[in-house]
Every structure is written in structure tokens, then in C-alpha cells.
Amino acid sequence: MDADLNAARRAVRDCRSMCVLTGAGVSAESGVPTFRGPGGMWKNRDPMSLATPEAFEEDPKTVWEWYQWRRGLIRKCSPNAGHAAIARIEREKEDFLLVTQNVDGLHRLAGSKKMAEFHGNIWIVRCTGCGREEEVRDDFPVLPPRCPSCEALLRPGVVWFGEQIPSAALSESLAMLERCDVLLIAGTSSVVQPSASFAYAVARRRGTVIEVNLEETPISDVARYSFRGRTGELLPAILCA
Ligand code: BJW
Ligand code: ZN
């Protein structure tokens, strides 16, 4: 383990081009619930009735109640040592991209700038009628909220199952996967596509894949170094050597 930790640290230290992919586990120590696994939000909820365009069409109020509840939780959370370590390594690398599946905005609060928000952002709302987008931090007094310009329903600016990844985030990420020396994957169950395929793309061309997760995942065997533990401890250990 220690030898691997040193080797992973060296790989990070010596690389020119680095990509980091994060998931809900990175925000867990900040108090943001994950989706799957113990304590995950989907233990007693059906993802298909909350995170699909069909669910929103059928019952926008229930979907918005879930998002308003999550927005309330996230508002009280602050970035942790894992977010901070990722923000710090960005400043040391010539070529860097953080791809986050998280919609909570905590990476930005920690200081990350070179970032692709792969599944959108929970603070952005978009009009289903005129397409107008804006950042709204406050609670909506009435659910589901409606557009002040055209009265159509507003929706959260996140990516639901069956929807496309935002095109700029996708193209930036795919280009990075072609050239990065190191891909660090942290706190994701690696079951949601297309981000679950990142590890294979980099391993195929012999780039170094490093994983940090409490548990084994479908990509653990693909990673050159796969560490079991908390991102709040392991990310500073790997990135801030
Ligand atoms: C810790 C920790 C600690 C905890 N320290 N670790 C190819 C094959 C099959 C299906 C598909 C396919 N291509 C596309 C699909 C369909 C679908 C998909 O992938 N389905 C699979 C589930 C089967 N994908 C899509 O629809 C995507 N769109 C797309 O591909 O468009 C083109 C297309 C469409 C349709 C067909 C084909 C092509 C869009 C995916 C959108 C995902 N949206 C969600 C919810 C919306 C955002 C929100 O409300 O927040 O995004 S789903 C949910 O899962 C959320 C997350 O971002 C995402 C990933 O979850 P994540 O981050 O991995 O969290 P968890 O909870 O799963 O895991 C946490 C991990 O952390 C665990 O492993 C813990 O152990 C660990 N952990 N604490 C270290 N302290
Ligand atoms: Zn509108």
C-alpha cells in the first residue's frame, strides 16, 4: 500500500497533463448524500421517478420537491480537504481538467477553475419554454417554479438519465482523455455512462489510472493504482506530496 501510494504520488508529481474525475463520494465528507450505496439517496427512492425527463413531465412538483430538499442540504455544506487538494494540484499543472459529475458546486467554492460540470449544476435553473438560464440560490416559494418571462415550467440545470451531456463539457473531456498522462478517479461508483468509460479510454493507451474509493468498483481492476479509503484523507496524500 505504501509503495503504491508513493508510486501514485510520483506519477502525479511527474506528469504534465492530468485529468481528475470526481463523483458524489468526494462531497460525502462535506455532508452531501451520495446516490448509491449505504446512506445513498436512492436506497429508498427510485431514480427513474426523480432523475428522468419523463418523471419531470409526469410530476414536476415531486421532482422539484426533491431538488429543493437537496439544494437546502447543499447550501449548508462547505468544501472538504479532498476538494481543496484538487484545487491545489490544478495550479501546479500545465495542462489540467477536472471533470465532475457533482452538481453541488463545491469544487468551484474550493477554488477549482479548469472544470467541466458533466451533469450540470443544481443552482442553475432553465426554462423549458424559452430556454432562459439563470443561477438561483434561494428557495422557490411555490413548486414547481415558473419562468418570469414566459410562464413555462423551470427545471433544474442538471443532466437526467437519457439526456445528453452538455456539449462543451463532453468535447473538452473527450479531448483531455486522449492526451492526459494521469487520470485520477475519485468517489464515483463508475456505473453511470459515459463517465464510467473514462478509465478504459486512458488505460487502453497506457495512461496511468488512479482510483480512490471506499469500495471496489467496476473500474478498480483497470486502474494501475486503486486505493480504498476516504477522499478527504487520500486525495491530500496523493496530490499534495
Ligand atoms: C466514497 C466516499 C468517501 C462514498 N471517500 N469514496 C451505455 C450503456 C448503458 C447505459 C447507458 C449507456 N450510455 C448512456 C446510458 C444511459 C445512462 C446510464 O449510464 N445508465 C446506467 C446507470 C446504466 N446515462 C445517461 O443517460 C447519460 N446520458 C448519456 O449518456 O447521453 C447519451 C445517451 C443517452 C441514452 C442512451 C445512450 C446514450 C446521462 C447520465 C445522467 C446522470 N444523472 C445523475 C442525476 C442527475 C444529477 C443530480 O440530480 O445530481 O447524476 S444520476 C447520478 O449518478 C448523478 C451522479 O452524477 C451520477 C454518478 O453517481 P456517482 O457520483 O458515482 O455517485 P454514487 O452515489 O453512485 O457513488 C458514490 C461513490 O463514492 C461510491 O462508490 C462510494 O463507495 C464512494 N464514496 N463516500 C471515498 N468519503
Ligand atoms: Zn421562459
mmCIF file of C-alpha atoms and ligand atoms in Angstrom:
data_model
loop_
_atom_site.group_PDB
_atom_site.id
_atom_site.type_symbol
_atom_site.label_atom_id
_atom_site.label_comp_id
_atom_site.label_asym_id
_atom_site.label_seq_id
_atom_site.Cartn_x
_atom_site.Cartn_y
_atom_site.Cartn_z
ATOM 1 C CA MET A 1 0.000 0.000 0.000
ATOM 2 C CA ASP A 2 2.731 2.468 0.976
ATOM 3 C CA ALA A 3 4.799 1.559 -2.074
ATOM 4 C CA ASP A 4 1.734 2.085 -4.251
ATOM 5 C CA LEU A 5 0.967 5.377 -2.558
ATOM 6 C CA ASN A 6 4.491 6.582 -3.252
ATOM 7 C CA ALA A 7 4.309 5.398 -6.857
ATOM 8 C CA ALA A 8 0.960 7.142 -7.384
ATOM 9 C CA ARG A 9 2.336 10.336 -5.832
ATOM 10 C CA ARG A 10 5.321 10.174 -8.177
ATOM 11 C CA ALA A 11 3.077 9.620 -11.212
ATOM 12 C CA VAL A 12 1.101 12.735 -10.249
ATOM 13 C CA ARG A 13 4.187 14.794 -9.462
ATOM 14 C CA ASP A 14 5.962 13.910 -12.719
ATOM 15 C CA CYS A 15 3.060 14.185 -15.161
ATOM 16 C CA ARG A 16 2.499 17.157 -17.441
ATOM 17 C CA SER A 17 -1.126 16.590 -18.289
ATOM 18 C CA MET A 18 -3.655 15.492 -15.699
ATOM 19 C CA CYS A 19 -7.381 14.782 -15.589
ATOM 20 C CA VAL A 20 -9.407 14.263 -12.407
ATOM 21 C CA LEU A 21 -12.887 12.703 -12.487
ATOM 22 C CA THR A 22 -14.976 13.088 -9.346
ATOM 23 C CA GLY A 23 -18.281 11.735 -8.094
ATOM 24 C CA ALA A 24 -20.579 12.079 -5.113
ATOM 25 C CA GLY A 25 -18.115 10.388 -2.720
ATOM 26 C CA VAL A 26 -15.861 13.459 -2.848
ATOM 27 C CA SER A 27 -18.652 15.586 -1.343
ATOM 28 C CA ALA A 28 -19.801 12.926 1.156
ATOM 29 C CA GLU A 29 -17.429 14.164 3.865
ATOM 30 C CA SER A 30 -18.922 17.645 3.377
ATOM 31 C CA GLY A 31 -22.326 16.207 4.285
ATOM 32 C CA VAL A 32 -23.802 15.864 0.775
ATOM 33 C CA PRO A 33 -25.522 12.465 0.473
ATOM 34 C CA THR A 34 -24.351 10.088 -2.275
ATOM 35 C CA PHE A 35 -26.766 8.326 -4.629
ATOM 36 C CA ARG A 36 -25.903 4.649 -4.324
ATOM 37 C CA GLY A 37 -24.532 2.514 -1.520
ATOM 38 C CA PRO A 38 -25.063 2.801 2.248
ATOM 39 C CA GLY A 39 -26.879 6.026 3.154
ATOM 40 C CA GLY A 40 -27.310 6.841 -0.545
ATOM 41 C CA MET A 41 -30.343 8.866 -1.633
ATOM 42 C CA TRP A 42 -31.522 6.057 -3.893
ATOM 43 C CA LYS A 43 -31.702 3.440 -1.146
ATOM 44 C CA ASN A 44 -35.391 4.249 -0.680
ATOM 45 C CA ARG A 45 -36.149 6.221 -3.856
ATOM 46 C CA ASP A 46 -36.482 5.208 -7.467
ATOM 47 C CA PRO A 47 -34.019 7.166 -9.659
ATOM 48 C CA MET A 48 -36.303 6.768 -12.643
ATOM 49 C CA SER A 49 -39.113 8.628 -10.856
ATOM 50 C CA LEU A 50 -36.833 11.574 -9.971
ATOM 51 C CA ALA A 51 -33.985 11.920 -12.443
ATOM 52 C CA THR A 52 -35.530 11.479 -15.910
ATOM 53 C CA PRO A 53 -37.265 13.929 -18.271
ATOM 54 C CA GLU A 54 -40.289 11.604 -18.233
ATOM 55 C CA ALA A 55 -40.582 11.841 -14.434
ATOM 56 C CA PHE A 56 -40.417 15.642 -14.653
ATOM 57 C CA GLU A 57 -43.080 15.726 -17.344
ATOM 58 C CA GLU A 58 -45.370 13.495 -15.307
ATOM 59 C CA ASP A 59 -44.881 15.027 -11.861
ATOM 60 C CA PRO A 60 -42.754 18.222 -11.842
ATOM 61 C CA LYS A 61 -43.816 19.094 -8.293
ATOM 62 C CA THR A 62 -42.402 15.860 -6.781
ATOM 63 C CA VAL A 63 -39.179 16.207 -8.768
ATOM 64 C CA TRP A 64 -38.801 19.845 -7.674
ATOM 65 C CA GLU A 65 -39.503 18.938 -4.029
ATOM 66 C CA TRP A 66 -36.552 16.535 -4.197
ATOM 67 C CA TYR A 67 -34.290 19.157 -5.768
ATOM 68 C CA GLN A 68 -35.396 21.884 -3.330
ATOM 69 C CA TRP A 69 -34.638 19.496 -0.432
ATOM 70 C CA ARG A 70 -31.186 18.758 -1.875
ATOM 71 C CA ARG A 71 -30.485 22.459 -2.532
ATOM 72 C CA GLY A 72 -31.312 23.157 1.121
ATOM 73 C CA LEU A 73 -28.879 20.459 2.271
ATOM 74 C CA ILE A 74 -26.058 21.560 -0.042
ATOM 75 C CA ARG A 75 -26.436 25.229 0.939
ATOM 76 C CA LYS A 76 -25.193 24.289 4.416
ATOM 77 C CA CYS A 77 -22.143 22.341 3.134
ATOM 78 C CA SER A 78 -18.585 23.519 2.625
ATOM 79 C CA PRO A 79 -15.746 22.032 0.584
ATOM 80 C CA ASN A 80 -13.521 19.484 2.363
ATOM 81 C CA ALA A 81 -9.821 18.574 2.207
ATOM 82 C CA GLY A 82 -10.411 16.467 -0.928
ATOM 83 C CA HIS A 83 -11.885 19.411 -2.865
ATOM 84 C CA ALA A 84 -9.023 21.609 -1.637
ATOM 85 C CA ALA A 85 -6.332 19.135 -2.758
ATOM 86 C CA ILE A 86 -7.835 19.016 -6.265
ATOM 87 C CA ALA A 87 -7.945 22.826 -6.475
ATOM 88 C CA ARG A 88 -4.304 22.967 -5.381
ATOM 89 C CA ILE A 89 -2.956 20.453 -7.930
ATOM 90 C CA GLU A 90 -4.697 22.353 -10.753
ATOM 91 C CA ARG A 91 -2.420 25.320 -10.060
ATOM 92 C CA GLU A 92 0.687 23.138 -10.351
ATOM 93 C CA LYS A 93 -0.087 21.547 -13.704
ATOM 94 C CA GLU A 94 0.475 22.983 -17.141
ATOM 95 C CA ASP A 95 -2.441 21.020 -18.569
ATOM 96 C CA PHE A 96 -5.304 20.107 -16.258
ATOM 97 C CA LEU A 97 -9.021 19.359 -16.324
ATOM 98 C CA LEU A 98 -11.368 18.438 -13.508
ATOM 99 C CA VAL A 99 -14.439 16.601 -14.771
ATOM 100 C CA THR A 100 -17.037 16.449 -12.045
ATOM 101 C CA GLN A 101 -20.293 14.561 -12.068
ATOM 102 C CA ASN A 102 -21.291 16.510 -8.966
ATOM 103 C CA VAL A 103 -23.892 19.237 -9.305
ATOM 104 C CA ASP A 104 -23.263 20.781 -5.871
ATOM 105 C CA GLY A 105 -20.768 23.481 -6.887
ATOM 106 C CA LEU A 106 -18.359 22.616 -4.033
ATOM 107 C CA HIS A 107 -15.336 22.265 -6.341
ATOM 108 C CA ARG A 108 -15.808 25.840 -7.517
ATOM 109 C CA LEU A 109 -16.145 27.023 -3.901
ATOM 110 C CA ALA A 110 -12.846 25.254 -3.137
ATOM 111 C CA GLY A 111 -11.155 27.231 -5.938
ATOM 112 C CA SER A 112 -11.233 24.843 -8.931
ATOM 113 C CA LYS A 113 -11.409 26.723 -12.224
ATOM 114 C CA LYS A 114 -10.411 24.377 -15.059
ATOM 115 C CA MET A 115 -13.520 22.328 -14.682
ATOM 116 C CA ALA A 116 -16.220 20.599 -16.721
ATOM 117 C CA GLU A 117 -19.548 20.114 -14.937
ATOM 118 C CA PHE A 118 -20.536 16.887 -16.666
ATOM 119 C CA HIS A 119 -24.004 16.544 -15.101
ATOM 120 C CA GLY A 120 -24.786 20.246 -14.806
ATOM 121 C CA ASN A 121 -25.259 22.368 -11.705
ATOM 122 C CA ILE A 122 -28.056 22.305 -9.148
ATOM 123 C CA TRP A 123 -28.009 26.117 -8.723
ATOM 124 C CA ILE A 124 -28.794 26.734 -12.402
ATOM 125 C CA VAL A 125 -32.439 26.738 -13.478
ATOM 126 C CA ARG A 126 -33.538 26.578 -17.098
ATOM 127 C CA CYS A 127 -36.862 27.465 -18.669
ATOM 128 C CA THR A 128 -38.467 24.575 -20.549
ATOM 129 C CA GLY A 129 -40.201 27.150 -22.785
ATOM 130 C CA CYS A 130 -37.812 29.953 -23.781
ATOM 131 C CA GLY A 131 -34.568 28.250 -22.687
ATOM 132 C CA ARG A 132 -33.541 31.162 -20.428
ATOM 133 C CA GLU A 133 -30.973 30.064 -17.837
ATOM 134 C CA GLU A 134 -30.019 31.700 -14.581
ATOM 135 C CA GLU A 135 -28.398 30.947 -11.261
ATOM 136 C CA VAL A 136 -30.911 30.933 -8.399
ATOM 137 C CA ARG A 137 -29.648 30.256 -4.882
ATOM 138 C CA ASP A 138 -32.828 30.915 -2.914
ATOM 139 C CA ASP A 139 -35.683 28.501 -2.277
ATOM 140 C CA PHE A 140 -38.659 28.784 -4.592
ATOM 141 C CA PRO A 141 -41.754 29.790 -2.607
ATOM 142 C CA VAL A 142 -44.056 27.828 -4.950
ATOM 143 C CA LEU A 143 -43.241 24.479 -6.572
ATOM 144 C CA PRO A 144 -42.888 23.842 -9.432
ATOM 145 C CA PRO A 145 -41.466 27.291 -10.225
ATOM 146 C CA ARG A 146 -42.376 29.093 -13.455
ATOM 147 C CA CYS A 147 -40.404 31.348 -15.798
ATOM 148 C CA PRO A 148 -40.771 35.076 -15.051
ATOM 149 C CA SER A 149 -40.622 35.832 -18.810
ATOM 150 C CA CYS A 150 -42.823 33.198 -20.425
ATOM 151 C CA GLU A 151 -44.616 31.364 -17.581
ATOM 152 C CA ALA A 152 -43.400 27.916 -18.741
ATOM 153 C CA LEU A 153 -42.038 25.470 -16.138
ATOM 154 C CA LEU A 154 -38.496 25.961 -14.904
ATOM 155 C CA ARG A 155 -36.317 22.865 -14.464
ATOM 156 C CA PRO A 156 -33.079 22.222 -12.584
ATOM 157 C CA GLY A 157 -29.978 22.691 -14.775
ATOM 158 C CA VAL A 158 -28.818 19.102 -14.289
ATOM 159 C CA VAL A 159 -28.471 16.157 -16.670
ATOM 160 C CA TRP A 160 -31.034 13.419 -16.205
ATOM 161 C CA PHE A 161 -30.873 9.825 -17.470
ATOM 162 C CA GLY A 162 -31.387 9.675 -21.215
ATOM 163 C CA GLU A 163 -30.240 13.290 -21.694
ATOM 164 C CA GLN A 164 -27.094 14.400 -23.476
ATOM 165 C CA ILE A 165 -24.025 15.574 -21.575
ATOM 166 C CA PRO A 166 -23.568 19.363 -22.182
ATOM 167 C CA SER A 167 -21.640 19.509 -25.459
ATOM 168 C CA ALA A 168 -18.781 21.786 -24.306
ATOM 169 C CA ALA A 169 -18.172 19.640 -21.193
ATOM 170 C CA LEU A 170 -18.240 16.462 -23.272
ATOM 171 C CA SER A 171 -15.872 17.640 -26.003
ATOM 172 C CA GLU A 172 -13.404 19.173 -23.530
ATOM 173 C CA SER A 173 -13.380 15.951 -21.520
ATOM 174 C CA LEU A 174 -13.001 13.625 -24.504
ATOM 175 C CA ALA A 175 -10.075 15.700 -25.791
ATOM 176 C CA MET A 176 -8.411 15.504 -22.349
ATOM 177 C CA LEU A 177 -8.867 11.717 -22.236
ATOM 178 C CA GLU A 178 -6.879 11.490 -25.468
ATOM 179 C CA ARG A 179 -3.857 13.312 -24.074
ATOM 180 C CA CYS A 180 -3.655 13.087 -20.277
ATOM 181 C CA ASP A 181 -0.749 11.218 -18.681
ATOM 182 C CA VAL A 182 -2.694 10.604 -15.475
ATOM 183 C CA LEU A 183 -6.413 10.129 -14.825
ATOM 184 C CA LEU A 184 -7.409 10.220 -11.157
ATOM 185 C CA ILE A 185 -10.919 8.904 -10.464
ATOM 186 C CA ALA A 186 -12.313 9.707 -7.022
ATOM 187 C CA GLY A 187 -15.533 8.939 -5.174
ATOM 188 C CA THR A 188 -17.618 7.594 -8.019
ATOM 189 C CA SER A 189 -19.323 4.220 -8.305
ATOM 190 C CA SER A 190 -18.366 4.230 -12.027
ATOM 191 C CA VAL A 191 -21.694 2.843 -13.184
ATOM 192 C CA VAL A 192 -23.131 5.891 -14.972
ATOM 193 C CA GLN A 193 -22.135 6.383 -18.608
ATOM 194 C CA PRO A 194 -20.370 7.989 -20.349
ATOM 195 C CA SER A 195 -18.020 8.926 -17.462
ATOM 196 C CA ALA A 196 -17.779 5.268 -16.381
ATOM 197 C CA SER A 197 -15.795 4.653 -19.597
ATOM 198 C CA PHE A 198 -13.076 7.243 -18.929
ATOM 199 C CA ALA A 199 -10.813 4.706 -17.178
ATOM 200 C CA TYR A 200 -10.888 2.341 -20.159
ATOM 201 C CA ALA A 201 -10.069 5.124 -22.629
ATOM 202 C CA VAL A 202 -6.933 6.151 -20.702
ATOM 203 C CA ALA A 203 -5.808 2.626 -19.727
ATOM 204 C CA ARG A 204 -6.098 1.494 -23.377
ATOM 205 C CA ARG A 205 -3.368 3.935 -24.409
ATOM 206 C CA ARG A 206 -1.313 3.094 -21.317
ATOM 207 C CA GLY A 207 -2.004 6.277 -19.395
ATOM 208 C CA THR A 208 -1.884 5.951 -15.603
ATOM 209 C CA VAL A 209 -5.289 5.479 -13.973
ATOM 210 C CA ILE A 210 -5.521 6.023 -10.201
ATOM 211 C CA GLU A 211 -8.705 5.311 -8.248
ATOM 212 C CA VAL A 212 -9.749 6.404 -4.749
ATOM 213 C CA ASN A 213 -12.949 4.944 -3.323
ATOM 214 C CA LEU A 214 -14.240 3.441 -0.091
ATOM 215 C CA GLU A 215 -15.207 0.346 -2.073
ATOM 216 C CA GLU A 216 -14.155 -1.635 -5.106
ATOM 217 C CA THR A 217 -15.888 -0.505 -8.309
ATOM 218 C CA PRO A 218 -16.230 -1.860 -11.857
ATOM 219 C CA ILE A 219 -13.082 0.052 -12.888
ATOM 220 C CA SER A 220 -10.863 -0.955 -9.940
ATOM 221 C CA ASP A 221 -9.150 -3.653 -11.987
ATOM 222 C CA VAL A 222 -8.493 -1.247 -14.839
ATOM 223 C CA ALA A 223 -6.725 1.246 -12.562
ATOM 224 C CA ARG A 224 -2.959 0.922 -12.119
ATOM 225 C CA TYR A 225 -3.358 2.060 -8.514
ATOM 226 C CA SER A 226 -6.662 1.579 -6.689
ATOM 227 C CA PHE A 227 -6.871 2.841 -3.106
ATOM 228 C CA ARG A 228 -9.580 2.002 -0.556
ATOM 229 C CA GLY A 229 -10.283 4.936 1.756
ATOM 230 C CA ARG A 230 -11.798 8.365 2.187
ATOM 231 C CA THR A 231 -11.132 11.008 -0.423
ATOM 232 C CA GLY A 232 -10.750 13.633 2.320
ATOM 233 C CA GLU A 233 -7.643 11.768 3.503
ATOM 234 C CA LEU A 234 -6.291 10.062 0.390
ATOM 235 C CA LEU A 235 -6.556 12.957 -2.069
ATOM 236 C CA PRO A 236 -4.325 15.236 0.040
ATOM 237 C CA ALA A 237 -1.929 12.290 0.498
ATOM 238 C CA ILE A 238 -1.688 11.597 -3.238
ATOM 239 C CA LEU A 239 -1.868 15.146 -4.581
ATOM 240 C CA CYS A 240 -0.025 17.221 -2.018
ATOM 241 C CA ALA A 241 3.119 15.194 -1.559
HETATM 242 C C1 BJW B 1 -16.540 7.495 -1.189
HETATM 243 C C2 BJW B 1 -16.765 8.248 -0.035
HETATM 244 C C3 BJW B 1 -15.631 8.836 0.595
HETATM 245 C C4 BJW B 1 -18.668 7.473 -0.740
HETATM 246 N N1 BJW B 1 -14.418 8.658 0.074
HETATM 247 N N2 BJW B 1 -15.330 7.323 -1.677
HETATM 248 C C5 BJW B 1 -24.281 2.822 -22.132
HETATM 249 C C6 BJW B 1 -24.668 1.622 -21.554
HETATM 250 C C7 BJW B 1 -25.748 1.562 -20.678
HETATM 251 C C8 BJW B 1 -26.472 2.707 -20.367
HETATM 252 C C9 BJW B 1 -26.083 3.891 -20.930
HETATM 253 C C10 BJW B 1 -25.010 3.946 -21.806
HETATM 254 N N3 BJW B 1 -24.839 5.245 -22.192
HETATM 255 C C11 BJW B 1 -25.784 6.005 -21.586
HETATM 256 C C12 BJW B 1 -26.561 5.196 -20.836
HETATM 257 C C13 BJW B 1 -27.717 5.624 -20.014
HETATM 258 C C14 BJW B 1 -27.346 6.299 -18.726
HETATM 259 C C15 BJW B 1 -26.546 5.334 -17.842
HETATM 260 O O1 BJW B 1 -25.362 5.427 -17.672
HETATM 261 N N4 BJW B 1 -27.209 4.402 -17.203
HETATM 262 C C16 BJW B 1 -26.534 3.443 -16.318
HETATM 263 C C17 BJW B 1 -26.906 3.725 -14.861
HETATM 264 C C18 BJW B 1 -26.862 2.058 -16.761
HETATM 265 N N5 BJW B 1 -26.582 7.517 -18.955
HETATM 266 C C19 BJW B 1 -27.168 8.619 -19.378
HETATM 267 O O2 BJW B 1 -28.356 8.648 -19.642
HETATM 268 C C20 BJW B 1 -26.314 9.855 -19.550
HETATM 269 N N6 BJW B 1 -26.544 10.435 -20.819
HETATM 270 C C21 BJW B 1 -25.985 9.978 -21.946
HETATM 271 O O3 BJW B 1 -25.140 9.099 -21.936
HETATM 272 O O4 BJW B 1 -26.459 10.558 -23.097
HETATM 273 C C22 BJW B 1 -26.308 9.847 -24.337
HETATM 274 C C23 BJW B 1 -27.193 8.603 -24.303
HETATM 275 C C24 BJW B 1 -28.451 8.653 -23.721
HETATM 276 C C25 BJW B 1 -29.232 7.494 -23.641
HETATM 277 C C26 BJW B 1 -28.744 6.298 -24.137
HETATM 278 C C27 BJW B 1 -27.469 6.250 -24.715
HETATM 279 C C28 BJW B 1 -26.700 7.425 -24.797
HETATM 280 C C29 BJW B 1 -26.707 10.904 -18.526
HETATM 281 C C30 BJW B 1 -26.426 10.479 -17.124
HETATM 282 C C31 BJW B 1 -27.016 11.485 -16.135
HETATM 283 C C32 BJW B 1 -26.819 11.090 -14.694
HETATM 284 N N7 BJW B 1 -27.584 11.934 -13.848
HETATM 285 C C33 BJW B 1 -27.495 11.768 -12.393
HETATM 286 C C34 BJW B 1 -28.645 12.558 -11.676
HETATM 287 C C35 BJW B 1 -28.794 13.995 -12.163
HETATM 288 C C36 BJW B 1 -27.928 14.991 -11.444
HETATM 289 C C37 BJW B 1 -28.382 15.194 -9.993
HETATM 290 O O5 BJW B 1 -29.560 15.347 -9.720
HETATM 291 O O6 BJW B 1 -27.496 15.214 -9.122
HETATM 292 O O7 BJW B 1 -26.193 12.189 -11.933
HETATM 293 S S1 BJW B 1 -27.571 10.074 -11.906
HETATM 294 C C38 BJW B 1 -26.466 10.230 -10.535
HETATM 295 O O8 BJW B 1 -25.387 9.302 -10.768
HETATM 296 C C39 BJW B 1 -25.897 11.654 -10.615
HETATM 297 C C40 BJW B 1 -24.424 11.376 -10.447
HETATM 298 O O9 BJW B 1 -23.652 12.430 -11.002
HETATM 299 C C41 BJW B 1 -24.226 10.048 -11.152
HETATM 300 C C42 BJW B 1 -22.995 9.288 -10.753
HETATM 301 O O10 BJW B 1 -23.043 8.949 -9.406
HETATM 302 P P1 BJW B 1 -21.710 8.944 -8.536
HETATM 303 O O11 BJW B 1 -21.150 10.300 -8.480
HETATM 304 O O12 BJW B 1 -20.834 7.873 -8.999
HETATM 305 O O13 BJW B 1 -22.295 8.644 -7.073
HETATM 306 P P2 BJW B 1 -22.670 7.224 -6.389
HETATM 307 O O14 BJW B 1 -23.552 7.507 -5.256
HETATM 308 O O15 BJW B 1 -23.127 6.257 -7.395
HETATM 309 O O16 BJW B 1 -21.267 6.682 -5.858
HETATM 310 C C43 BJW B 1 -20.567 7.302 -4.816
HETATM 311 C C44 BJW B 1 -19.253 6.548 -4.641
HETATM 312 O O17 BJW B 1 -18.458 7.232 -3.697
HETATM 313 C C45 BJW B 1 -19.426 5.112 -4.132
HETATM 314 O O18 BJW B 1 -18.648 4.249 -4.956
HETATM 315 C C46 BJW B 1 -18.875 5.145 -2.704
HETATM 316 O O19 BJW B 1 -18.200 3.950 -2.342
HETATM 317 C C47 BJW B 1 -17.914 6.304 -2.784
HETATM 318 N N8 BJW B 1 -17.715 7.057 -1.529
HETATM 319 N N9 BJW B 1 -18.072 8.243 0.319
HETATM 320 C C48 BJW B 1 -14.261 7.897 -0.978
HETATM 321 N N10 BJW B 1 -15.732 9.596 1.779
HETATM 322 ZN ZN ZN B 2 -39.265 31.119 -20.252
#
